[in-house]
Amino acid sequence: MSTERILVTGGAGYVGSLLVTELLSRGHTVRVLDSLLHGSVPSLLGVWAHPGLEFVRGDVRDADARATALEGVGSVVHLAAIVGDPACSREPDDARSVNLEATRSLVREARGAGVSRFVFASTCSNYGKVEGDNVANEEWDLNPVSLYAETKVAAELDVLAQSADLCTTCLRLATVYGTSGRMRFDLTVNEFTRDIVLGKD
């Protein structure tokens, strides 16, 4: 990949902060769009003074914030979301507006702004429960059983429907884990690890 300006939505988050650091190390200019829903940006402090980092504080649902973030961008990595079943169940309206409606708007506006590549962070929750020893792949029937998965399936369809003149990739991520500047202990593997370290049953 040649060096270019890349927009990372949710770039101060658990996965985003690591991705931003990696992209900067490869010589890209990285623009982050993040609402800082969980407070300040300690996750990006290590690269805050990097000359290739641009930060736009804004909500991905806000049209003006999206327009500012998309200006002069060649690629978009769309990570901003209400992530996981519990969070979506607590705030169903936010889940739909962020995960689906904002994604729909962002991919449409990215095309209009001349973006060439759009990477969408989806989820393996889209498959629902896979019975027996079967292993799901890209051709597997989708069977969302939660609001989180429903929003991601619908968003995937929107992203892929607009791929005629835009190189689109949907990543159905499994449960991510490990350390990050924006640490999360509500993710399964991290939660188990924390409980073991703390001696909890």
Short mmCIF file of C-alpha atoms in Angstrom, two decimals, residues 7-12 32-37 55-66 68-69 80 98:
data_model
loop_
_atom_site.label_atom_id
_atom_site.label_comp_id
_atom_site.label_asym_id
_atom_site.label_seq_id
_atom_site.Cartn_x
_atom_site.Cartn_y
_atom_site.Cartn_z
CA LEU A 7 -9.40 8.09 7.93
CA VAL A 8 -9.91 5.83 10.94
CA THR A 9 -13.28 6.31 12.60
CA GLY A 10 -13.19 5.27 16.24
CA GLY A 11 -9.42 5.68 16.07
CA ALA A 12 -9.04 6.38 19.79
CA VAL A 32 -8.94 10.05 13.41
CA LEU A 33 -12.64 10.78 13.84
CA ASP A 34 -13.71 9.95 17.38
CA SER A 35 -16.34 11.32 19.75
CA LEU A 36 -14.27 10.36 22.83
CA LEU A 37 -17.34 8.72 24.30
CA PHE A 55 -7.55 14.40 15.07
CA VAL A 56 -11.18 15.39 14.53
CA ARG A 57 -13.33 15.22 17.64
CA GLY A 58 -16.82 14.47 16.45
CA ASP A 59 -19.62 11.95 16.28
CA VAL A 60 -19.76 9.73 13.21
CA ARG A 61 -23.50 10.47 13.14
CA ASP A 62 -22.83 14.18 12.57
CA ALA A 63 -22.79 15.16 8.89
CA ASP A 64 -20.42 18.11 9.40
CA ALA A 65 -17.95 15.95 11.33
CA ARG A 66 -18.03 13.33 8.57
CA THR A 68 -14.47 17.40 7.70
CA ALA A 69 -13.04 13.94 8.33
CA ALA A 80 -16.69 3.52 15.13
CA VAL A 98 -24.31 4.56 15.01
#
